[in-house]
Amino acid sequence: MEQVVYAVVFLGAFVLFCVLVLKNQRRVVNGSDFSVAGRSLCATQVSWVIISTLVGGVSTIGTVQSAYDHGVSAWIFTLGSGISCFFLGCFFAAALRQAQVTTVSELLGRYFGQNFQYYCSMLNSCGMFIHIIAQHLAAMAILNSVFHFPLPVSLFITMILMGFFVISGGISGAGMVGKIKFFLLYAIMIVCAVIALIKGGGFTGIISQLPKDTDFLNFFSNGIGTTTIDLVSMITGVLSTQIYLQAIFSAKTIREARNGAFLTAIVIPPIGILGIIVGLFLKANYPELEGNSAQALPFFFQHTLPPAMAAFCSAVLLLAVLGTGAGLILGVTTNIYMDGIRRLFTKEPLHSLSIIRLCTIVVLMLSGAVVLAGFSTTILRWSYLSMGFRGASVFAGLCIVVFTGQKKFSPMVRGALYFLPIGYFILAVS
């Protein structure tokens, strides 16, 4: 009976989320609306779009897991996200919004040539595609834990739901998902952190019960060099990813773009702190999670919350994962259309919206085929490369464009930019 209640509440909550998303998003009538919302987003809407993709499973499940294993160094992801969005607002937002482009590759192509535009777009899309597969797997795991579906059924449902969030609203749909899941995730993580503090006897009580063989309060527990590299990779990766920059391109004005980035920089890091509190509480009281810390947050739901509330929280986690996946799909689709298919036409095609939506379906089917083919494990081993690829292929060129103000660059500079992703790959696999 308890499992039935859990499943019914989970399903009901998720259907409610879908209705809210569909009811509140703006109507999409053309390709520009789909990709950049007609460049009409205010600061809060810009922030919601970034949050929709940036705040997901890693910010919650991943942070709790990392805090359980390593302590406060788990803050790297959300802290790095906040710092990168601060830099985005300070140094990049004005130039990006002023450029009146749809993709970051399009901007770089103006300075380094059309071939470099296609090169950047391809690498950026490949990096995001890898993370789409990761979101498929995470969503399937949640569905399996609730309904015990076989893999193909869970995958099909995941693809349908991700497609729904992208196709129905494009960039504005991503913003609505971000808004809903942000408030829900914040509420859930605050409740969980408060419960952890009460049950653990306060923060000092939790700390006193932690194993003494590891310094869980040392932010640099993985080494100063490793921690610094992780932070730098996070910052450059965010500043190089299409979907985050697409939010800036979609802003109504430069001011709205900058304020949206600053707002995001303020609100993301605290959610990591809440996750750390939960992770440290679990480490102090549930040593049996050792070796299975990826289940730390769902474990906390099941052992501290009533079944109905635990089901609601699991539905929110599914929304977070799907929102991240949908944002990544939107980024890949925008790259494919603007830097590929769009170039086949002399002017904006009459059926641009239909073409973009068709691209979305193709990306979904390809990512689903990779999961079904059993290549997901191999790809996930290389998923850490995706952020580096994005940084190596886009960040250096973007900095040159923004900070130098030059219009033309020597073949040596262009050659170096071509080589950076290749050099990164060689160093990463050696």
Tab-separated table of C-alpha atoms in Angstrom:
chain	number	residue	atom	x	y	z
A	1	MET	CA	0.000	0.000	0.000
A	2	GLU	CA	2.851	2.377	0.863
A	3	GLN	CA	4.421	1.803	-2.566
A	4	VAL	CA	1.082	2.564	-4.264
A	5	VAL	CA	0.758	5.840	-2.341
A	6	TYR	CA	4.341	6.712	-3.276
A	7	ALA	CA	3.718	6.055	-6.989
A	8	VAL	CA	0.383	7.916	-7.081
A	9	VAL	CA	1.766	11.018	-5.339
A	10	PHE	CA	4.862	10.959	-7.557
A	11	LEU	CA	2.763	10.759	-10.729
A	12	GLY	CA	0.268	13.380	-9.569
A	13	ALA	CA	2.984	15.834	-8.587
A	14	PHE	CA	4.806	15.450	-11.869
A	15	VAL	CA	1.640	15.885	-13.948
A	16	LEU	CA	0.973	19.073	-11.974
A	17	PHE	CA	4.461	20.358	-12.819
A	18	CYS	CA	3.892	19.671	-16.522
A	19	VAL	CA	0.557	21.525	-16.462
A	20	LEU	CA	2.184	24.525	-14.765
A	21	VAL	CA	4.950	24.620	-17.365
A	22	LEU	CA	2.511	24.379	-20.291
A	23	LYS	CA	0.084	26.912	-18.842
A	24	ASN	CA	2.597	29.650	-18.043
A	25	GLN	CA	5.021	29.621	-20.966
A	26	ARG	CA	4.710	32.103	-23.829
A	27	ARG	CA	3.368	31.076	-27.230
A	28	VAL	CA	6.062	30.161	-29.771
A	29	VAL	CA	5.298	31.187	-33.366
A	30	ASN	CA	8.666	31.153	-35.163
A	31	GLY	CA	12.286	30.071	-34.917
A	32	SER	CA	13.374	33.286	-33.199
A	33	ASP	CA	10.776	32.800	-30.461
A	34	PHE	CA	11.934	29.221	-30.000
A	35	SER	CA	15.675	29.972	-29.803
A	36	VAL	CA	15.916	33.435	-28.204
A	37	ALA	CA	12.304	34.263	-27.181
A	38	GLY	CA	12.317	37.189	-29.611
A	39	ARG	CA	15.051	38.754	-27.431
A	40	SER	CA	12.416	39.765	-24.879
A	41	LEU	CA	13.489	38.176	-21.574
A	42	CYS	CA	13.774	40.282	-18.427
A	43	ALA	CA	16.502	39.716	-15.819
A	44	THR	CA	14.585	37.120	-13.800
A	45	GLN	CA	13.645	35.204	-16.956
A	46	VAL	CA	17.302	35.171	-18.062
A	47	SER	CA	18.170	33.764	-14.650
A	48	TRP	CA	15.485	31.062	-14.884
A	49	VAL	CA	16.845	29.865	-18.238
A	50	ILE	CA	20.371	29.494	-16.826
A	51	ILE	CA	19.089	27.848	-13.647
A	52	SER	CA	16.936	25.446	-15.686
A	53	THR	CA	20.066	23.709	-17.000
A	54	LEU	CA	22.744	24.590	-14.453
A	55	VAL	CA	20.812	23.607	-11.310
A	56	GLY	CA	19.878	19.956	-11.511
A	57	GLY	CA	21.011	16.565	-10.333
A	58	VAL	CA	24.652	17.579	-9.832
A	59	SER	CA	23.704	20.567	-7.660
A	60	THR	CA	21.545	18.385	-5.410
A	61	ILE	CA	22.146	14.629	-5.659
A	62	GLY	CA	25.766	15.104	-6.719
A	63	THR	CA	26.538	17.645	-3.988
A	64	VAL	CA	25.074	15.445	-1.244
A	65	GLN	CA	27.042	12.480	-2.599
A	66	SER	CA	30.299	14.444	-2.769
A	67	ALA	CA	29.772	15.881	0.732
A	68	TYR	CA	29.255	12.350	2.049
A	69	ASP	CA	32.529	11.216	0.460
A	70	HIS	CA	34.747	14.303	0.758
A	71	GLY	CA	33.106	17.008	2.880
A	72	VAL	CA	32.824	20.718	2.102
A	73	SER	CA	34.818	20.393	-1.123
A	74	ALA	CA	31.438	19.343	-2.555
A	75	TRP	CA	30.735	23.071	-2.818
A	76	ILE	CA	32.982	23.306	-5.889
A	77	PHE	CA	30.172	22.812	-8.429
A	78	THR	CA	27.674	25.331	-7.067
A	79	LEU	CA	30.374	27.803	-6.004
A	80	GLY	CA	31.980	27.548	-9.441
A	81	SER	CA	28.555	28.051	-11.023
A	82	GLY	CA	28.047	31.228	-9.011
A	83	ILE	CA	31.507	32.603	-9.827
A	84	SER	CA	31.098	31.864	-13.537
A	85	CYS	CA	27.729	33.643	-13.653
A	86	PHE	CA	29.265	36.625	-11.819
A	87	PHE	CA	32.035	36.799	-14.434
A	88	LEU	CA	29.410	36.395	-17.148
A	89	GLY	CA	27.588	39.471	-15.880
A	90	CYS	CA	30.743	41.532	-15.259
A	91	PHE	CA	32.765	40.902	-18.393
A	92	PHE	CA	30.825	39.039	-21.079
A	93	ALA	CA	27.090	39.827	-20.991
A	94	ALA	CA	27.319	43.261	-22.622
A	95	ALA	CA	29.413	42.092	-25.574
A	96	LEU	CA	27.338	38.936	-26.061
A	97	ARG	CA	23.962	40.694	-26.012
A	98	GLN	CA	25.204	43.552	-28.188
A	99	ALA	CA	26.351	41.104	-30.869
A	100	GLN	CA	22.733	40.192	-31.785
A	101	VAL	CA	23.614	36.542	-32.456
A	102	THR	CA	21.895	33.274	-31.561
A	103	THR	CA	24.914	31.009	-30.962
A	104	VAL	CA	28.337	31.691	-29.473
A	105	SER	CA	29.853	29.904	-32.482
A	106	GLU	CA	28.179	32.454	-34.752
A	107	LEU	CA	29.861	35.255	-32.793
A	108	LEU	CA	33.293	33.623	-33.000
A	109	GLY	CA	32.784	32.970	-36.705
A	110	ARG	CA	32.602	36.713	-37.332
A	111	TYR	CA	36.158	37.107	-36.064
A	112	PHE	CA	37.893	33.811	-36.844
A	113	GLY	CA	36.088	32.663	-39.976
A	114	GLN	CA	33.136	30.480	-40.887
A	115	ASN	CA	35.141	27.259	-40.689
A	116	PHE	CA	36.019	28.022	-37.058
A	117	GLN	CA	32.335	28.675	-36.397
A	118	TYR	CA	31.436	25.169	-37.574
A	119	TYR	CA	34.384	23.686	-35.657
A	120	CYS	CA	33.316	25.316	-32.367
A	121	SER	CA	29.688	24.442	-32.910
A	122	MET	CA	30.517	20.773	-33.483
A	123	LEU	CA	32.694	20.442	-30.359
A	124	ASN	CA	30.234	22.361	-28.206
A	125	SER	CA	27.373	20.187	-29.412
A	126	CYS	CA	29.321	16.970	-28.807
A	127	GLY	CA	30.061	18.023	-25.240
A	128	MET	CA	26.418	18.817	-24.531
A	129	PHE	CA	25.291	15.603	-26.242
A	130	ILE	CA	27.342	13.532	-23.790
A	131	HIS	CA	25.607	15.234	-20.887
A	132	ILE	CA	22.191	14.620	-22.451
A	133	ILE	CA	22.922	10.898	-22.217
A	134	ALA	CA	23.858	11.340	-18.559
A	135	GLN	CA	20.488	13.017	-17.918
A	136	HIS	CA	18.709	10.123	-19.669
A	137	LEU	CA	20.363	7.678	-17.291
A	138	ALA	CA	19.583	9.753	-14.199
A	139	ALA	CA	15.913	10.164	-15.144
A	140	MET	CA	15.607	6.466	-15.969
A	141	ALA	CA	17.030	5.562	-12.556
A	142	ILE	CA	14.365	7.676	-10.818
A	143	LEU	CA	11.550	6.160	-12.913
A	144	ASN	CA	12.834	2.640	-12.276
A	145	SER	CA	12.998	3.228	-8.519
A	146	VAL	CA	9.349	4.323	-8.442
A	147	PHE	CA	7.625	2.219	-11.102
A	148	HIS	CA	10.161	-0.575	-11.778
A	149	PHE	CA	9.848	-0.113	-15.539
A	150	PRO	CA	12.176	-2.025	-17.882
A	151	LEU	CA	14.963	0.034	-19.461
A	152	PRO	CA	13.307	0.657	-22.875
A	153	VAL	CA	10.073	1.870	-21.250
A	154	SER	CA	11.908	4.207	-18.857
A	155	LEU	CA	13.982	5.555	-21.740
A	156	PHE	CA	10.919	6.149	-23.910
A	157	ILE	CA	9.130	8.038	-21.118
A	158	THR	CA	12.268	10.088	-20.448
A	159	MET	CA	12.565	11.048	-24.122
A	160	ILE	CA	8.877	11.996	-24.318
A	161	LEU	CA	9.113	14.210	-21.222
A	162	MET	CA	12.336	15.935	-22.297
A	163	GLY	CA	10.888	16.486	-25.752
A	164	PHE	CA	7.738	17.958	-24.217
A	165	PHE	CA	9.699	20.552	-22.236
A	166	VAL	CA	11.783	21.604	-25.258
A	167	ILE	CA	9.346	21.406	-28.174
A	168	SER	CA	6.406	23.065	-26.429
A	169	GLY	CA	8.200	26.250	-25.416
A	170	GLY	CA	11.826	26.456	-26.539
A	171	ILE	CA	13.887	28.939	-24.530
A	172	SER	CA	10.826	30.334	-22.713
A	173	GLY	CA	9.779	26.801	-21.793
A	174	ALA	CA	13.247	26.196	-20.361
A	175	GLY	CA	12.860	29.371	-18.324
A	176	MET	CA	9.528	28.250	-16.896
A	177	VAL	CA	10.990	24.854	-15.949
A	178	GLY	CA	13.891	26.668	-14.295
A	179	LYS	CA	11.559	28.895	-12.288
A	180	ILE	CA	9.399	26.047	-11.011
A	181	LYS	CA	12.209	23.669	-10.196
A	182	PHE	CA	14.317	26.380	-8.532
A	183	PHE	CA	11.678	27.227	-5.930
A	184	LEU	CA	10.812	23.569	-5.377
A	185	LEU	CA	14.449	22.443	-5.082
A	186	TYR	CA	15.263	25.292	-2.723
A	187	ALA	CA	12.256	24.454	-0.530
A	188	ILE	CA	13.153	20.760	-0.464
A	189	MET	CA	16.830	21.341	0.297
A	190	ILE	CA	15.972	23.829	3.075
A	191	VAL	CA	13.580	21.317	4.650
A	192	CYS	CA	16.154	18.529	4.357
A	193	ALA	CA	18.935	20.686	5.833
A	194	VAL	CA	16.720	21.732	8.761
A	195	ILE	CA	15.774	18.101	9.434
A	196	ALA	CA	19.445	17.104	9.280
A	197	LEU	CA	20.421	19.860	11.731
A	198	ILE	CA	17.635	18.933	14.157
A	199	LYS	CA	18.333	15.202	14.040
A	200	GLY	CA	22.097	15.738	14.130
A	201	GLY	CA	22.085	18.082	17.119
A	202	GLY	CA	23.073	21.154	15.132
A	203	PHE	CA	26.067	21.646	12.875
A	204	THR	CA	28.553	21.177	15.724
A	205	GLY	CA	26.806	17.948	16.681
A	206	ILE	CA	27.096	16.632	13.126
A	207	ILE	CA	30.777	17.596	12.926
A	208	SER	CA	31.570	15.876	16.220
A	209	GLN	CA	30.174	12.569	14.896
A	210	LEU	CA	32.137	12.525	11.630
A	211	PRO	CA	34.960	9.998	11.136
A	212	LYS	CA	38.287	11.417	12.288
A	213	ASP	CA	40.396	9.931	9.490
A	214	THR	CA	39.273	12.600	6.967
A	215	ASP	CA	39.143	16.389	7.310
A	216	PHE	CA	35.614	16.957	6.046
A	217	LEU	CA	35.832	20.720	6.682
A	218	ASN	CA	38.847	21.234	4.417
A	219	PHE	CA	37.719	22.800	1.137
A	220	PHE	CA	41.026	21.725	-0.425
A	221	SER	CA	40.822	18.122	0.807
A	222	ASN	CA	41.444	16.889	-2.742
A	223	GLY	CA	44.570	19.046	-2.986
A	224	ILE	CA	44.943	22.749	-3.751
A	225	GLY	CA	45.945	22.040	-7.348
A	226	THR	CA	43.061	19.654	-8.043
A	227	THR	CA	40.495	21.936	-6.419
A	228	THR	CA	41.759	24.963	-8.328
A	229	ILE	CA	41.671	23.070	-11.634
A	230	ASP	CA	38.116	21.892	-10.916
A	231	LEU	CA	36.988	25.454	-10.207
A	232	VAL	CA	38.686	26.854	-13.307
A	233	SER	CA	37.224	24.068	-15.470
A	234	MET	CA	33.775	24.771	-14.076
A	235	ILE	CA	34.050	28.507	-14.720
A	236	THR	CA	35.396	28.189	-18.273
A	237	GLY	CA	32.926	25.420	-19.075
A	238	VAL	CA	29.883	27.466	-18.073
A	239	LEU	CA	31.180	30.504	-19.964
A	240	SER	CA	31.581	28.328	-23.068
A	241	THR	CA	28.266	26.451	-23.106
A	242	GLN	CA	25.642	27.448	-25.663
A	243	ILE	CA	22.526	27.190	-23.489
A	244	TYR	CA	23.865	29.490	-20.734
A	245	LEU	CA	25.005	32.093	-23.256
A	246	GLN	CA	21.747	31.645	-25.159
A	247	ALA	CA	19.963	33.070	-22.114
A	248	ILE	CA	22.083	36.224	-22.482
A	249	PHE	CA	21.334	36.417	-26.221
A	250	SER	CA	17.612	36.242	-25.359
A	251	ALA	CA	17.622	39.214	-22.959
A	252	LYS	CA	15.609	42.340	-23.736
A	253	THR	CA	18.556	44.670	-23.104
A	254	ILE	CA	22.192	44.534	-22.001
A	255	ARG	CA	21.129	45.596	-18.513
A	256	GLU	CA	18.620	42.751	-18.250
A	257	ALA	CA	21.274	40.298	-19.464
A	258	ARG	CA	23.811	41.426	-16.861
A	259	ASN	CA	21.298	41.516	-14.006
A	260	GLY	CA	20.058	38.045	-14.925
A	261	ALA	CA	23.599	36.679	-14.699
A	262	PHE	CA	24.193	38.463	-11.368
A	263	LEU	CA	20.926	37.124	-9.927
A	264	THR	CA	21.937	33.592	-10.890
A	265	ALA	CA	25.351	34.105	-9.287
A	266	ILE	CA	23.672	34.988	-5.993
A	267	VAL	CA	21.089	32.210	-5.765
A	268	ILE	CA	22.995	29.095	-6.896
A	269	PRO	CA	25.839	28.723	-4.308
A	270	PRO	CA	23.554	28.500	-1.208
A	271	ILE	CA	21.826	25.377	-2.539
A	272	GLY	CA	25.218	23.655	-2.436
A	273	ILE	CA	25.649	24.565	1.238
A	274	LEU	CA	22.279	22.975	2.034
A	275	GLY	CA	23.350	19.814	0.216
A	276	ILE	CA	26.619	19.709	2.177
A	277	ILE	CA	24.721	19.799	5.493
A	278	VAL	CA	22.607	16.819	4.397
A	279	GLY	CA	25.646	14.909	3.121
A	280	LEU	CA	27.640	15.426	6.332
A	281	PHE	CA	24.644	14.358	8.438
A	282	LEU	CA	24.357	11.131	6.454
A	283	LYS	CA	28.106	10.506	6.761
A	284	ALA	CA	27.902	10.906	10.531
A	285	ASN	CA	24.866	8.660	11.001
A	286	TYR	CA	24.638	6.205	8.094
A	287	PRO	CA	28.008	4.569	7.384
A	288	GLU	CA	26.184	1.829	5.466
A	289	LEU	CA	25.947	4.226	2.506
A	290	GLU	CA	29.696	3.867	1.970
A	291	GLY	CA	30.233	2.674	-1.593
A	292	ASN	CA	26.698	3.656	-2.602
A	293	SER	CA	26.780	7.376	-1.845
A	294	ALA	CA	25.085	8.218	-5.161
A	295	GLN	CA	21.844	7.178	-3.437
A	296	ALA	CA	22.488	9.460	-0.444
A	297	LEU	CA	19.773	12.061	-1.133
A	298	PRO	CA	17.044	9.553	-2.152
A	299	PHE	CA	18.051	7.545	0.949
A	300	PHE	CA	17.541	10.664	3.080
A	301	PHE	CA	14.069	11.177	1.581
A	302	GLN	CA	13.031	7.596	2.290
A	303	HIS	CA	14.332	7.479	5.871
A	304	THR	CA	13.352	10.917	7.174
A	305	LEU	CA	10.206	11.948	5.278
A	306	PRO	CA	6.663	10.503	5.115
A	307	PRO	CA	6.061	8.414	1.949
A	308	ALA	CA	3.878	11.055	0.279
A	309	MET	CA	6.416	13.829	0.873
A	310	ALA	CA	9.285	11.583	-0.211
A	311	ALA	CA	7.411	10.860	-3.454
A	312	PHE	CA	6.858	14.579	-4.038
A	313	CYS	CA	10.574	15.247	-3.511
A	314	SER	CA	11.485	12.473	-5.953
A	315	ALA	CA	9.157	14.020	-8.543
A	316	VAL	CA	10.952	17.351	-8.102
A	317	LEU	CA	14.298	15.603	-8.621
A	318	LEU	CA	12.965	14.105	-11.858
A	319	LEU	CA	11.851	17.578	-12.951
A	320	ALA	CA	15.343	18.908	-12.171
A	321	VAL	CA	17.039	16.192	-14.220
A	322	LEU	CA	14.637	16.555	-17.146
A	323	GLY	CA	14.999	20.338	-17.061
A	324	THR	CA	18.768	20.028	-17.324
A	325	GLY	CA	18.458	17.541	-20.177
A	326	ALA	CA	15.919	19.716	-21.981
A	327	GLY	CA	18.194	22.750	-21.734
A	328	LEU	CA	21.119	20.811	-23.171
A	329	ILE	CA	18.950	19.513	-26.021
A	330	LEU	CA	17.858	23.076	-26.757
A	331	GLY	CA	21.510	24.146	-26.924
A	332	VAL	CA	22.454	21.336	-29.304
A	333	THR	CA	19.382	21.931	-31.468
A	334	THR	CA	20.123	25.650	-31.718
A	335	ASN	CA	23.699	24.934	-32.796
A	336	ILE	CA	22.597	22.405	-35.421
A	337	TYR	CA	19.994	24.736	-36.893
A	338	MET	CA	21.819	28.078	-36.757
A	339	ASP	CA	25.321	26.837	-37.616
A	340	GLY	CA	24.249	24.094	-40.010
A	341	ILE	CA	20.773	23.810	-41.494
A	342	ARG	CA	20.107	27.563	-41.521
A	343	ARG	CA	23.126	28.074	-43.793
A	344	LEU	CA	21.393	26.079	-46.521
A	345	PHE	CA	18.840	28.881	-46.978
A	346	THR	CA	19.412	32.402	-48.309
A	347	LYS	CA	16.842	33.780	-45.860
A	348	GLU	CA	14.899	32.570	-42.839
A	349	PRO	CA	12.830	29.560	-44.021
A	350	LEU	CA	9.051	29.768	-43.702
A	351	HIS	CA	8.893	26.609	-41.623
A	352	SER	CA	11.858	27.383	-39.350
A	353	LEU	CA	9.970	26.404	-36.186
A	354	SER	CA	9.029	23.008	-37.625
A	355	ILE	CA	12.623	22.410	-38.744
A	356	ILE	CA	13.990	23.259	-35.279
A	357	ARG	CA	11.465	20.975	-33.594
A	358	LEU	CA	12.384	18.195	-36.014
A	359	CYS	CA	16.046	18.697	-35.054
A	360	THR	CA	15.032	18.320	-31.410
A	361	ILE	CA	13.371	14.982	-32.129
A	362	VAL	CA	16.438	13.772	-34.039
A	363	VAL	CA	18.773	14.708	-31.155
A	364	LEU	CA	16.479	12.907	-28.708
A	365	MET	CA	16.361	9.777	-30.866
A	366	LEU	CA	20.143	9.708	-31.353
A	367	SER	CA	20.825	10.066	-27.638
A	368	GLY	CA	18.236	7.394	-26.865
A	369	ALA	CA	19.808	5.071	-29.437
A	370	VAL	CA	23.195	5.464	-27.739
A	371	VAL	CA	21.668	4.455	-24.397
A	372	LEU	CA	19.870	1.452	-25.923
A	373	ALA	CA	23.028	0.371	-27.746
A	374	GLY	CA	24.794	0.022	-24.400
A	375	PHE	CA	27.474	2.627	-25.113
A	376	SER	CA	26.390	4.837	-22.214
A	377	THR	CA	28.938	3.465	-19.753
A	378	THR	CA	31.825	4.136	-22.123
A	379	ILE	CA	30.562	7.614	-22.898
A	380	LEU	CA	30.117	8.489	-19.226
A	381	ARG	CA	33.753	7.645	-18.584
A	382	TRP	CA	34.606	10.447	-20.971
A	383	SER	CA	31.922	12.871	-19.805
A	384	TYR	CA	34.428	14.925	-17.807
A	385	LEU	CA	36.066	15.764	-21.152
A	386	SER	CA	32.961	17.555	-22.385
A	387	MET	CA	33.371	20.588	-20.126
A	388	GLY	CA	37.029	20.825	-21.092
A	389	PHE	CA	36.183	20.555	-24.796
A	390	ARG	CA	33.727	23.412	-24.484
A	391	GLY	CA	36.222	25.524	-22.593
A	392	ALA	CA	39.109	24.761	-24.949
A	393	SER	CA	37.085	25.357	-28.110
A	394	VAL	CA	35.158	28.477	-27.080
A	395	PHE	CA	36.521	30.207	-23.971
A	396	ALA	CA	39.907	31.337	-25.308
A	397	GLY	CA	38.382	32.734	-28.502
A	398	LEU	CA	35.583	34.403	-26.558
A	399	CYS	CA	38.077	36.116	-24.231
A	400	ILE	CA	40.122	37.342	-27.204
A	401	VAL	CA	37.019	38.817	-28.840
A	402	VAL	CA	35.661	40.446	-25.670
A	403	PHE	CA	38.873	41.823	-24.182
A	404	THR	CA	40.921	42.855	-27.236
A	405	GLY	CA	38.230	44.517	-29.328
A	406	GLN	CA	40.097	43.577	-32.511
A	407	LYS	CA	38.277	42.638	-35.698
A	408	LYS	CA	40.996	40.635	-37.454
A	409	PHE	CA	43.485	38.100	-36.137
A	410	SER	CA	46.595	36.474	-37.567
A	411	PRO	CA	46.599	32.897	-38.905
A	412	MET	CA	48.793	31.992	-35.914
A	413	VAL	CA	46.042	32.995	-33.460
A	414	ARG	CA	43.412	31.085	-35.434
A	415	GLY	CA	45.693	28.050	-35.634
A	416	ALA	CA	46.229	28.118	-31.867
A	417	LEU	CA	42.471	28.204	-31.292
A	418	TYR	CA	42.009	25.202	-33.585
A	419	PHE	CA	44.725	23.302	-31.721
A	420	LEU	CA	43.535	24.016	-28.157
A	421	PRO	CA	40.756	21.350	-28.079
A	422	ILE	CA	43.099	18.801	-29.679
A	423	GLY	CA	45.825	19.626	-27.168
A	424	TYR	CA	43.361	19.337	-24.301
A	425	PHE	CA	42.238	15.925	-25.511
A	426	ILE	CA	45.830	14.676	-25.789
A	427	LEU	CA	46.656	15.869	-22.269
A	428	ALA	CA	43.438	14.435	-20.824
A	429	VAL	CA	43.923	10.927	-22.207
A	430	SER	CA	47.691	10.696	-21.708
